[in-house]
mmCIF file of C-alpha atoms and ligand atoms in Angstrom:
data_model
loop_
_atom_site.group_PDB
_atom_site.id
_atom_site.type_symbol
_atom_site.label_atom_id
_atom_site.label_comp_id
_atom_site.label_asym_id
_atom_site.label_seq_id
_atom_site.Cartn_x
_atom_site.Cartn_y
_atom_site.Cartn_z
ATOM 1 C CA UNK A 1 -82.298 -32.128 55.621
ATOM 2 C CA UNK A 2 -83.168 -29.833 58.485
ATOM 3 C CA UNK A 3 -83.350 -31.926 61.646
ATOM 4 C CA UNK A 4 -86.467 -30.090 62.716
ATOM 5 C CA UNK A 5 -88.163 -30.188 59.325
ATOM 6 C CA UNK A 6 -89.978 -33.486 59.665
ATOM 7 C CA UNK A 7 -91.932 -34.355 62.757
ATOM 8 C CA UNK A 8 -91.078 -37.865 63.827
ATOM 9 C CA UNK A 9 -92.097 -40.120 66.652
ATOM 10 C CA UNK A 10 -90.153 -40.441 69.851
ATOM 11 C CA UNK A 11 -88.825 -43.869 68.835
ATOM 12 C CA UNK A 12 -87.809 -42.628 65.392
ATOM 13 C CA UNK A 13 -86.034 -39.548 66.660
ATOM 14 C CA UNK A 14 -84.012 -41.651 69.129
ATOM 15 C CA UNK A 15 -83.212 -44.067 66.298
ATOM 16 C CA UNK A 16 -81.989 -41.134 64.189
ATOM 17 C CA UNK A 17 -79.855 -39.897 67.070
ATOM 18 C CA UNK A 18 -78.178 -43.251 67.639
ATOM 19 C CA UNK A 19 -77.690 -43.911 63.923
ATOM 20 C CA UNK A 20 -76.104 -40.460 63.511
ATOM 21 C CA UNK A 21 -73.830 -41.046 66.488
ATOM 22 C CA UNK A 22 -72.641 -44.404 65.125
ATOM 23 C CA UNK A 23 -72.101 -42.850 61.686
ATOM 24 C CA UNK A 24 -69.859 -40.267 63.413
ATOM 25 C CA UNK A 25 -71.882 -37.359 62.114
ATOM 26 C CA UNK A 26 -70.442 -33.891 62.836
ATOM 27 C CA UNK A 27 -71.140 -32.559 66.346
ATOM 28 C CA UNK A 28 -73.508 -29.741 65.317
ATOM 29 C CA UNK A 29 -75.782 -32.193 63.461
ATOM 30 C CA UNK A 30 -75.754 -34.563 66.418
ATOM 31 C CA UNK A 31 -76.691 -31.771 68.821
ATOM 32 C CA UNK A 32 -79.525 -30.813 66.511
ATOM 33 C CA UNK A 33 -80.825 -34.427 66.487
ATOM 34 C CA UNK A 34 -80.428 -34.606 70.285
ATOM 35 C CA UNK A 35 -82.656 -31.510 70.594
ATOM 36 C CA UNK A 36 -85.176 -33.053 68.205
ATOM 37 C CA UNK A 37 -85.278 -36.263 70.279
ATOM 38 C CA UNK A 38 -85.972 -34.193 73.393
ATOM 39 C CA UNK A 39 -88.772 -32.258 71.697
ATOM 40 C CA UNK A 40 -86.701 -29.070 71.489
ATOM 41 C CA UNK A 41 -84.246 -29.454 74.341
ATOM 42 C CA UNK A 42 -81.563 -31.920 75.352
ATOM 43 C CA UNK A 43 -83.458 -33.484 78.218
ATOM 44 C CA UNK A 44 -81.979 -35.778 80.865
ATOM 45 C CA UNK A 45 -83.593 -38.690 79.005
ATOM 46 C CA UNK A 46 -81.703 -37.761 75.841
ATOM 47 C CA UNK A 47 -78.425 -37.315 77.710
ATOM 48 C CA UNK A 48 -78.821 -40.717 79.383
ATOM 49 C CA UNK A 49 -79.659 -42.274 76.022
ATOM 50 C CA UNK A 50 -76.419 -40.919 74.565
ATOM 51 C CA UNK A 51 -74.455 -42.310 77.503
ATOM 52 C CA UNK A 52 -76.215 -45.652 77.778
ATOM 53 C CA UNK A 53 -77.200 -46.509 74.201
ATOM 54 C CA UNK A 54 -74.825 -44.619 71.963
ATOM 55 C CA UNK A 55 -71.412 -44.428 73.634
ATOM 56 C CA UNK A 56 -71.643 -47.880 75.184
ATOM 57 C CA UNK A 57 -72.333 -49.366 71.763
ATOM 58 C CA UNK A 58 -68.999 -48.225 70.443
ATOM 59 C CA UNK A 59 -66.764 -49.254 73.331
ATOM 60 C CA UNK A 60 -64.363 -51.950 72.173
ATOM 61 C CA UNK A 61 -64.989 -51.249 68.481
ATOM 62 C CA UNK A 62 -63.693 -47.710 68.109
ATOM 63 C CA UNK A 63 -60.218 -46.354 67.459
ATOM 64 C CA UNK A 64 -58.311 -43.459 69.002
ATOM 65 C CA UNK A 65 -60.176 -41.212 66.589
ATOM 66 C CA UNK A 66 -63.496 -42.463 67.943
ATOM 67 C CA UNK A 67 -62.332 -41.514 71.453
ATOM 68 C CA UNK A 68 -61.471 -38.049 70.179
ATOM 69 C CA UNK A 69 -64.894 -37.808 68.538
ATOM 70 C CA UNK A 70 -66.711 -38.869 71.727
ATOM 71 C CA UNK A 71 -64.760 -36.362 73.818
ATOM 72 C CA UNK A 72 -65.741 -33.598 71.422
ATOM 73 C CA UNK A 73 -69.415 -34.642 71.386
ATOM 74 C CA UNK A 74 -69.580 -34.757 75.193
ATOM 75 C CA UNK A 75 -68.036 -31.321 75.451
ATOM 76 C CA UNK A 76 -70.457 -29.829 72.899
ATOM 77 C CA UNK A 77 -73.402 -31.512 74.609
ATOM 78 C CA UNK A 78 -72.476 -30.128 78.024
ATOM 79 C CA UNK A 79 -72.048 -26.642 76.575
ATOM 80 C CA UNK A 80 -75.394 -26.918 74.755
ATOM 81 C CA UNK A 81 -77.274 -28.109 77.866
ATOM 82 C CA UNK A 82 -75.587 -25.590 80.182
ATOM 83 C CA UNK A 83 -76.598 -22.764 77.873
ATOM 84 C CA UNK A 84 -80.258 -23.553 78.641
ATOM 85 C CA UNK A 85 -82.178 -24.076 81.847
ATOM 86 C CA UNK A 86 -81.878 -27.874 81.436
ATOM 87 C CA UNK A 87 -79.901 -29.996 83.848
ATOM 88 C CA UNK A 88 -76.701 -31.773 82.886
ATOM 89 C CA UNK A 89 -76.823 -35.333 84.240
ATOM 90 C CA UNK A 90 -73.947 -36.130 86.577
ATOM 91 C CA UNK A 91 -72.799 -39.107 84.484
ATOM 92 C CA UNK A 92 -72.275 -36.837 81.499
ATOM 93 C CA UNK A 93 -69.677 -34.794 83.427
ATOM 94 C CA UNK A 94 -68.090 -38.012 84.632
ATOM 95 C CA UNK A 95 -67.882 -39.517 81.185
ATOM 96 C CA UNK A 96 -66.405 -36.302 79.809
ATOM 97 C CA UNK A 97 -63.834 -36.285 82.623
ATOM 98 C CA UNK A 98 -62.959 -39.879 81.716
ATOM 99 C CA UNK A 99 -62.375 -39.016 78.048
ATOM 100 C CA UNK A 100 -60.349 -35.982 79.128
ATOM 101 C CA UNK A 101 -58.028 -38.092 81.210
ATOM 102 C CA UNK A 102 -57.523 -41.129 78.946
ATOM 103 C CA UNK A 103 -54.406 -40.689 76.912
ATOM 104 C CA UNK A 104 -55.251 -39.831 73.350
ATOM 105 C CA UNK A 105 -52.015 -41.119 71.959
ATOM 106 C CA UNK A 106 -50.893 -38.549 69.361
ATOM 107 C CA UNK A 107 -48.476 -41.028 67.882
ATOM 108 C CA UNK A 108 -51.286 -43.545 67.381
ATOM 109 C CA UNK A 109 -53.578 -40.831 66.017
ATOM 110 C CA UNK A 110 -50.933 -40.001 63.465
ATOM 111 C CA UNK A 111 -50.167 -43.583 62.527
ATOM 112 C CA UNK A 112 -53.727 -44.828 62.405
ATOM 113 C CA UNK A 113 -56.142 -42.250 61.130
ATOM 114 C CA UNK A 114 -58.948 -44.780 60.759
ATOM 115 C CA UNK A 115 -62.304 -44.140 62.356
ATOM 116 C CA UNK A 116 -64.947 -46.771 62.996
ATOM 117 C CA UNK A 117 -68.336 -45.866 61.541
ATOM 118 C CA UNK A 118 -71.554 -47.772 61.335
ATOM 119 C CA UNK A 119 -73.792 -46.756 58.460
ATOM 120 C CA UNK A 120 -77.365 -47.796 59.184
ATOM 121 C CA UNK A 121 -79.796 -47.998 56.273
ATOM 122 C CA UNK A 122 -83.209 -47.578 57.875
ATOM 123 C CA UNK A 123 -85.080 -50.157 55.808
ATOM 124 C CA UNK A 124 -87.707 -50.456 58.545
ATOM 125 C CA UNK A 125 -88.865 -46.831 58.176
ATOM 126 C CA UNK A 126 -92.445 -46.625 56.996
ATOM 127 C CA UNK A 127 -92.644 -50.429 56.844
ATOM 128 C CA UNK A 128 -94.340 -50.982 60.208
ATOM 129 C CA UNK A 129 -91.678 -53.562 61.063
ATOM 130 C CA UNK A 130 -88.928 -53.867 63.595
ATOM 131 C CA UNK A 131 -85.596 -52.110 63.274
ATOM 132 C CA UNK A 132 -84.035 -55.604 63.108
ATOM 133 C CA UNK A 133 -84.479 -55.368 59.346
ATOM 134 C CA UNK A 134 -82.274 -52.264 59.131
ATOM 135 C CA UNK A 135 -78.946 -52.849 57.406
ATOM 136 C CA UNK A 136 -76.027 -51.957 59.659
ATOM 137 C CA UNK A 137 -72.673 -51.720 57.911
ATOM 138 C CA UNK A 138 -69.554 -51.375 60.075
ATOM 139 C CA UNK A 139 -66.693 -49.656 58.251
ATOM 140 C CA UNK A 140 -63.171 -48.479 58.946
ATOM 141 C CA UNK A 141 -62.686 -45.220 57.076
ATOM 142 C CA UNK A 142 -59.926 -42.683 56.781
ATOM 143 C CA UNK A 143 -60.526 -39.037 57.608
ATOM 144 C CA UNK A 144 -57.906 -38.195 55.027
ATOM 145 C CA UNK A 145 -59.950 -37.926 51.842
ATOM 146 C CA UNK A 146 -56.840 -38.389 49.715
ATOM 147 C CA UNK A 147 -55.531 -41.541 51.377
ATOM 148 C CA UNK A 148 -55.319 -44.674 49.240
ATOM 149 C CA UNK A 149 -55.839 -42.659 46.086
ATOM 150 C CA UNK A 150 -59.115 -41.358 47.663
ATOM 151 C CA UNK A 151 -60.345 -44.948 48.167
ATOM 152 C CA UNK A 152 -60.028 -45.078 51.989
ATOM 153 C CA UNK A 153 -62.683 -42.444 52.698
ATOM 154 C CA UNK A 154 -66.439 -42.744 52.353
ATOM 155 C CA UNK A 155 -67.862 -40.621 49.530
ATOM 156 C CA UNK A 156 -71.473 -39.441 49.144
ATOM 157 C CA UNK A 157 -71.990 -41.241 45.841
ATOM 158 C CA UNK A 158 -71.456 -44.609 47.517
ATOM 159 C CA UNK A 159 -74.177 -43.721 50.051
ATOM 160 C CA UNK A 160 -76.436 -42.772 47.135
ATOM 161 C CA UNK A 161 -75.640 -45.896 45.124
ATOM 162 C CA UNK A 162 -76.237 -48.095 48.181
ATOM 163 C CA UNK A 163 -79.619 -46.420 48.774
ATOM 164 C CA UNK A 164 -80.431 -47.005 45.105
ATOM 165 C CA UNK A 165 -79.497 -50.706 45.322
ATOM 166 C CA UNK A 166 -81.508 -51.212 48.509
ATOM 167 C CA UNK A 167 -84.515 -49.405 47.006
ATOM 168 C CA UNK A 168 -84.506 -51.389 43.734
ATOM 169 C CA UNK A 169 -83.503 -54.787 45.085
ATOM 170 C CA UNK A 170 -85.111 -56.649 42.169
ATOM 171 C CA UNK A 171 -82.645 -55.088 39.712
ATOM 172 C CA UNK A 172 -79.625 -56.551 41.499
ATOM 173 C CA UNK A 173 -80.952 -59.743 43.027
ATOM 174 C CA UNK A 174 -79.379 -62.904 41.544
ATOM 175 C CA UNK A 175 -77.085 -60.833 39.315
ATOM 176 C CA UNK A 176 -73.341 -60.920 38.916
ATOM 177 C CA UNK A 177 -72.367 -57.429 40.042
ATOM 178 C CA UNK A 178 -68.994 -55.916 39.504
ATOM 179 C CA UNK A 179 -67.680 -53.012 41.546
ATOM 180 C CA UNK A 180 -64.083 -53.046 40.449
ATOM 181 C CA UNK A 181 -64.111 -49.531 39.224
ATOM 182 C CA UNK A 182 -63.125 -47.810 42.475
ATOM 183 C CA UNK A 183 -64.930 -49.704 45.218
ATOM 184 C CA UNK A 184 -63.344 -47.688 48.048
ATOM 185 C CA UNK A 185 -64.249 -48.945 51.552
ATOM 186 C CA UNK A 186 -66.733 -51.473 50.147
ATOM 187 C CA UNK A 187 -70.125 -50.088 51.182
ATOM 188 C CA UNK A 188 -71.750 -50.688 47.785
ATOM 189 C CA UNK A 189 -70.518 -54.300 47.722
ATOM 190 C CA UNK A 190 -72.153 -54.952 51.090
ATOM 191 C CA UNK A 191 -75.434 -53.430 49.890
ATOM 192 C CA UNK A 192 -75.269 -55.723 46.838
ATOM 193 C CA UNK A 193 -74.784 -58.811 48.989
ATOM 194 C CA UNK A 194 -77.678 -57.716 51.176
ATOM 195 C CA UNK A 195 -80.092 -57.643 48.229
ATOM 196 C CA UNK A 196 -78.985 -61.100 47.063
ATOM 197 C CA UNK A 197 -76.622 -60.395 44.178
ATOM 198 C CA UNK A 198 -75.408 -63.801 43.035
ATOM 199 C CA UNK A 199 -71.794 -62.697 42.956
ATOM 200 C CA UNK A 200 -70.042 -59.479 43.937
ATOM 201 C CA UNK A 201 -66.482 -58.760 42.868
ATOM 202 C CA UNK A 202 -64.391 -56.008 44.433
ATOM 203 C CA UNK A 203 -60.766 -56.178 43.295
ATOM 204 C CA UNK A 204 -57.880 -53.840 42.691
ATOM 205 C CA UNK A 205 -58.195 -52.841 39.059
ATOM 206 C CA UNK A 206 -55.924 -50.090 37.693
ATOM 207 C CA UNK A 207 -57.849 -48.688 34.724
ATOM 208 C CA UNK A 208 -54.706 -47.769 32.798
ATOM 209 C CA UNK A 209 -53.243 -51.266 32.712
ATOM 210 C CA UNK A 210 -56.309 -53.538 32.777
ATOM 211 C CA UNK A 211 -56.283 -55.415 29.471
ATOM 212 C CA UNK A 212 -59.353 -55.644 27.261
ATOM 213 C CA UNK A 213 -59.147 -59.429 27.408
ATOM 214 C CA UNK A 214 -58.992 -59.446 31.212
ATOM 215 C CA UNK A 215 -61.991 -57.099 31.415
ATOM 216 C CA UNK A 216 -64.047 -59.033 28.890
ATOM 217 C CA UNK A 217 -63.378 -62.270 30.751
ATOM 218 C CA UNK A 218 -65.254 -61.001 33.808
ATOM 219 C CA UNK A 219 -68.594 -60.863 31.981
ATOM 220 C CA UNK A 220 -70.602 -59.129 34.727
ATOM 221 C CA UNK A 221 -74.287 -58.373 34.344
ATOM 222 C CA UNK A 222 -74.198 -55.110 36.275
ATOM 223 C CA UNK A 223 -71.250 -52.766 36.807
ATOM 224 C CA UNK A 224 -71.239 -50.199 39.578
ATOM 225 C CA UNK A 225 -69.133 -47.148 40.230
ATOM 226 C CA UNK A 226 -69.402 -44.387 42.823
ATOM 227 C CA UNK A 227 -67.565 -41.096 42.552
ATOM 228 C CA UNK A 228 -65.154 -42.253 39.884
ATOM 229 C CA UNK A 229 -65.509 -39.328 37.437
ATOM 230 C CA UNK A 230 -63.253 -36.615 38.810
ATOM 231 C CA UNK A 231 -59.783 -36.842 37.290
ATOM 232 C CA UNK A 232 -59.609 -35.772 33.618
ATOM 233 C CA UNK A 233 -56.400 -37.784 33.131
ATOM 234 C CA UNK A 234 -58.188 -41.001 34.097
ATOM 235 C CA UNK A 235 -61.377 -40.428 32.103
ATOM 236 C CA UNK A 236 -60.242 -42.003 28.789
ATOM 237 C CA UNK A 237 -59.077 -45.064 30.763
ATOM 238 C CA UNK A 238 -62.322 -45.236 32.703
ATOM 239 C CA UNK A 239 -64.345 -45.070 29.480
ATOM 240 C CA UNK A 240 -62.163 -47.778 27.938
ATOM 241 C CA UNK A 241 -62.720 -50.009 30.998
ATOM 242 C CA UNK A 242 -66.479 -49.427 30.867
ATOM 243 C CA UNK A 243 -66.585 -50.096 27.109
ATOM 244 C CA UNK A 244 -64.694 -53.374 27.517
ATOM 245 C CA UNK A 245 -66.880 -54.530 30.402
ATOM 246 C CA UNK A 246 -70.095 -53.632 28.568
ATOM 247 C CA UNK A 247 -69.015 -54.708 25.103
ATOM 248 C CA UNK A 248 -70.999 -57.420 23.282
ATOM 249 C CA UNK A 249 -67.856 -59.523 22.910
ATOM 250 C CA UNK A 250 -67.572 -59.833 26.696
ATOM 251 C CA UNK A 251 -67.589 -63.492 27.610
ATOM 252 C CA UNK A 252 -71.192 -64.635 28.041
ATOM 253 C CA UNK A 253 -72.750 -62.407 30.678
ATOM 254 C CA UNK A 254 -74.699 -64.794 32.895
ATOM 255 C CA UNK A 255 -78.346 -64.921 31.966
ATOM 256 C CA UNK A 256 -77.870 -62.851 28.818
ATOM 257 C CA UNK A 257 -79.346 -63.678 25.463
ATOM 258 C CA UNK A 258 -78.806 -60.593 23.328
ATOM 259 C CA UNK A 259 -75.610 -58.796 24.120
ATOM 260 C CA UNK A 260 -76.287 -55.229 23.259
ATOM 261 C CA UNK A 261 -79.003 -52.673 23.482
ATOM 262 C CA UNK A 262 -79.390 -49.189 22.113
ATOM 263 C CA UNK A 263 -79.930 -46.120 24.233
ATOM 264 C CA UNK A 264 -83.283 -46.014 25.943
ATOM 265 C CA UNK A 265 -85.291 -43.536 23.909
ATOM 266 C CA UNK A 266 -88.323 -43.404 26.122
ATOM 267 C CA UNK A 267 -86.698 -42.005 29.210
ATOM 268 C CA UNK A 268 -90.110 -41.563 30.855
ATOM 269 C CA UNK A 269 -90.519 -45.276 30.994
ATOM 270 C CA UNK A 270 -89.247 -46.117 34.455
ATOM 271 C CA UNK A 271 -90.137 -49.741 33.976
ATOM 272 C CA UNK A 272 -87.814 -49.928 30.979
ATOM 273 C CA UNK A 273 -85.041 -48.372 32.985
ATOM 274 C CA UNK A 274 -85.267 -50.754 35.890
ATOM 275 C CA UNK A 275 -86.323 -53.932 34.147
ATOM 276 C CA UNK A 276 -83.737 -56.631 34.316
ATOM 277 C CA UNK A 277 -85.103 -59.341 32.144
ATOM 278 C CA UNK A 278 -83.154 -62.324 30.888
ATOM 279 C CA UNK A 279 -82.481 -60.759 27.504
ATOM 280 C CA UNK A 280 -81.095 -57.494 28.829
ATOM 281 C CA UNK A 281 -77.466 -56.632 28.082
ATOM 282 C CA UNK A 282 -75.025 -55.588 30.826
ATOM 283 C CA UNK A 283 -75.414 -52.075 32.190
ATOM 284 C CA UNK A 284 -73.364 -49.842 34.426
ATOM 285 C CA UNK A 285 -74.807 -47.599 37.131
ATOM 286 C CA UNK A 286 -72.455 -44.769 37.981
ATOM 287 C CA UNK A 287 -73.265 -42.346 40.805
ATOM 288 C CA UNK A 288 -71.348 -39.110 40.705
ATOM 289 C CA UNK A 289 -71.107 -35.679 42.261
ATOM 290 C CA UNK A 290 -70.374 -33.121 39.569
ATOM 291 C CA UNK A 291 -67.653 -31.114 41.264
ATOM 292 C CA UNK A 292 -66.232 -29.724 38.049
ATOM 293 C CA UNK A 293 -68.614 -29.280 35.112
ATOM 294 C CA UNK A 294 -65.753 -29.273 32.585
ATOM 295 C CA UNK A 295 -64.500 -32.646 33.824
ATOM 296 C CA UNK A 296 -67.986 -34.106 33.673
ATOM 297 C CA UNK A 297 -68.548 -32.707 30.152
ATOM 298 C CA UNK A 298 -65.228 -34.233 29.141
ATOM 299 C CA UNK A 299 -66.456 -37.622 30.403
ATOM 300 C CA UNK A 300 -69.646 -37.239 28.323
ATOM 301 C CA UNK A 301 -67.593 -36.272 25.259
ATOM 302 C CA UNK A 302 -65.214 -39.220 25.561
ATOM 303 C CA UNK A 303 -68.169 -41.557 26.176
ATOM 304 C CA UNK A 304 -69.927 -40.131 23.082
ATOM 305 C CA UNK A 305 -66.836 -40.882 20.995
ATOM 306 C CA UNK A 306 -66.901 -44.460 22.230
ATOM 307 C CA UNK A 307 -69.776 -46.892 21.727
ATOM 308 C CA UNK A 308 -71.441 -45.945 25.014
ATOM 309 C CA UNK A 309 -74.811 -44.439 25.803
ATOM 310 C CA UNK A 310 -75.004 -42.367 28.999
ATOM 311 C CA UNK A 311 -78.382 -41.492 30.500
ATOM 312 C CA UNK A 312 -78.943 -39.375 33.578
ATOM 313 C CA UNK A 313 -81.650 -41.307 35.420
ATOM 314 C CA UNK A 314 -81.443 -39.456 38.753
ATOM 315 C CA UNK A 315 -84.956 -38.025 38.694
ATOM 316 C CA UNK A 316 -86.642 -41.134 37.347
ATOM 317 C CA UNK A 317 -85.016 -43.551 39.728
ATOM 318 C CA UNK A 318 -85.182 -41.481 42.877
ATOM 319 C CA UNK A 319 -85.889 -43.846 45.773
ATOM 320 C CA UNK A 320 -89.282 -42.975 47.264
ATOM 321 C CA UNK A 321 -87.744 -42.299 50.643
ATOM 322 C CA UNK A 322 -84.321 -41.695 52.091
ATOM 323 C CA UNK A 323 -82.830 -44.625 53.957
ATOM 324 C CA UNK A 324 -80.352 -42.301 55.656
ATOM 325 C CA UNK A 325 -82.601 -39.482 56.939
ATOM 326 C CA UNK A 326 -80.431 -38.984 60.024
ATOM 327 C CA UNK A 327 -77.269 -38.294 57.996
ATOM 328 C CA UNK A 328 -77.593 -34.544 57.863
ATOM 329 C CA UNK A 329 -74.087 -34.191 56.407
ATOM 330 C CA UNK A 330 -75.057 -36.209 53.324
ATOM 331 C CA UNK A 331 -76.433 -34.046 50.543
ATOM 332 C CA UNK A 332 -78.314 -36.507 48.394
ATOM 333 C CA UNK A 333 -79.310 -33.784 45.937
ATOM 334 C CA UNK A 334 -75.674 -33.311 44.897
ATOM 335 C CA UNK A 335 -75.439 -36.807 43.406
ATOM 336 C CA UNK A 336 -76.352 -37.810 39.848
ATOM 337 C CA UNK A 337 -77.103 -41.348 38.761
ATOM 338 C CA UNK A 338 -76.000 -42.388 35.273
ATOM 339 C CA UNK A 339 -76.994 -45.500 33.411
ATOM 340 C CA UNK A 340 -74.335 -46.504 30.910
ATOM 341 C CA UNK A 341 -74.824 -49.139 28.240
ATOM 342 C CA UNK A 342 -73.193 -50.328 25.022
ATOM 343 C CA UNK A 343 -74.526 -48.940 21.754
ATOM 344 C CA UNK A 344 -75.319 -51.174 18.778
ATOM 345 C CA UNK A 345 -74.472 -49.893 15.316
HETATM 346 C C1 SAM B 1 -63.522 -40.709 45.191
HETATM 347 S S1 SAM B 1 -63.073 -42.392 45.415
HETATM 348 C C2 SAM B 1 -64.640 -43.183 45.543
HETATM 349 C C3 SAM B 1 -64.547 -44.435 46.366
HETATM 350 C C4 SAM B 1 -65.869 -45.160 46.575
HETATM 351 N N1 SAM B 1 -66.436 -45.611 45.312
HETATM 352 C C5 SAM B 1 -66.865 -44.281 47.308
HETATM 353 O O1 SAM B 1 -67.723 -43.684 46.617
HETATM 354 O O2 SAM B 1 -66.791 -44.161 48.526
HETATM 355 C C6 SAM B 1 -62.515 -42.825 43.782
HETATM 356 C C7 SAM B 1 -62.141 -44.275 43.607
HETATM 357 O O3 SAM B 1 -61.708 -44.468 42.260
HETATM 358 C C8 SAM B 1 -60.474 -45.174 42.265
HETATM 359 N N2 SAM B 1 -59.655 -44.744 41.121
HETATM 360 C C9 SAM B 1 -59.375 -43.491 40.718
HETATM 361 N N3 SAM B 1 -58.583 -43.496 39.644
HETATM 362 C C10 SAM B 1 -58.357 -44.803 39.357
HETATM 363 C C11 SAM B 1 -57.604 -45.475 38.351
HETATM 364 N N4 SAM B 1 -56.948 -44.783 37.427
HETATM 365 N N5 SAM B 1 -57.602 -46.831 38.344
HETATM 366 C C12 SAM B 1 -58.286 -47.526 39.286
HETATM 367 N N6 SAM B 1 -59.010 -46.964 40.264
HETATM 368 C C13 SAM B 1 -59.046 -45.603 40.307
HETATM 369 C C14 SAM B 1 -59.815 -44.777 43.579
HETATM 370 O O4 SAM B 1 -58.844 -45.746 43.974
HETATM 371 C C15 SAM B 1 -61.005 -44.733 44.524
HETATM 372 O O5 SAM B 1 -61.302 -46.009 45.028
#
């Protein structure tokens, strides 16, 4: 989203700025939101807000990487303000000088590459209610996208899936939800708890070795996965795991009468797609960025050879509004949402 594209109120634009700062958005996006909050320039009010409301909020929670981030933001801010006729507030120079002089321990930076982020889902937007109802999720993430078999970083599909869960709360409320297929830093699990899922399981589950029996014993009602379709070697295992979790022989999914359902033929029927009545069989919602079309096609092929139906429900289930409008680095349009269910003969 272009920061200047949507006019927003003073309060909203300051909320965006703070939310973006706490989410550790890249400096150029933050500067753009700072300009938007100042009505086109980074006014002294905006600078003071960054010092008083944003930076202060992170003191005591952040890591060495957060200090590095703040130093960089302050530097970019000063450069941006100095390049105009606006005045740089004295405290901004002082704060920058402070971050210049504190030791950024290279050893610590190397050993602990975690950064503290707070992802704020703006549930209050357009609701005429206080920002107290916004969901604030503190996370420790790695900047190394490959660390922990890619599970230590935050991926866009988990932002998308969390927005989906928070937008269709009734689908997940009081359900046993299972995010053992690559839960990463746990954002989706927290969103599920927020909407009142009856049980949320996030465990280490290697797809290759998980036994059918073990998987069937879980008996979840809803299975979730974000950004798990990317390695062709793992795809047959992933499909096997999904088939076992969704299979009619799974031990009694809570609240389930009939155990299997065919593919939804009437894909225009949004109600059918979101309904979560007692008799509905378990389903999986998988959010994915298609980085390699061949890999994605391979997933569809393997799924087609198994008893699974895969529907792309991205367009139909688009949340009416973004809950992360300040996250300019997050390209929502790159994510697809798939609904996977077990096919009857
Ligand atoms: C790209 S990350 C996505 C993490 C998280 N869902 C998110 O969206 O932020 C992929 C996840 O799939 C998990 N994964 C990949 N291959 C796996 C396998 N063979 N068995 C179990 N988990 C696997 C990784 O450990 C990681 O948590």
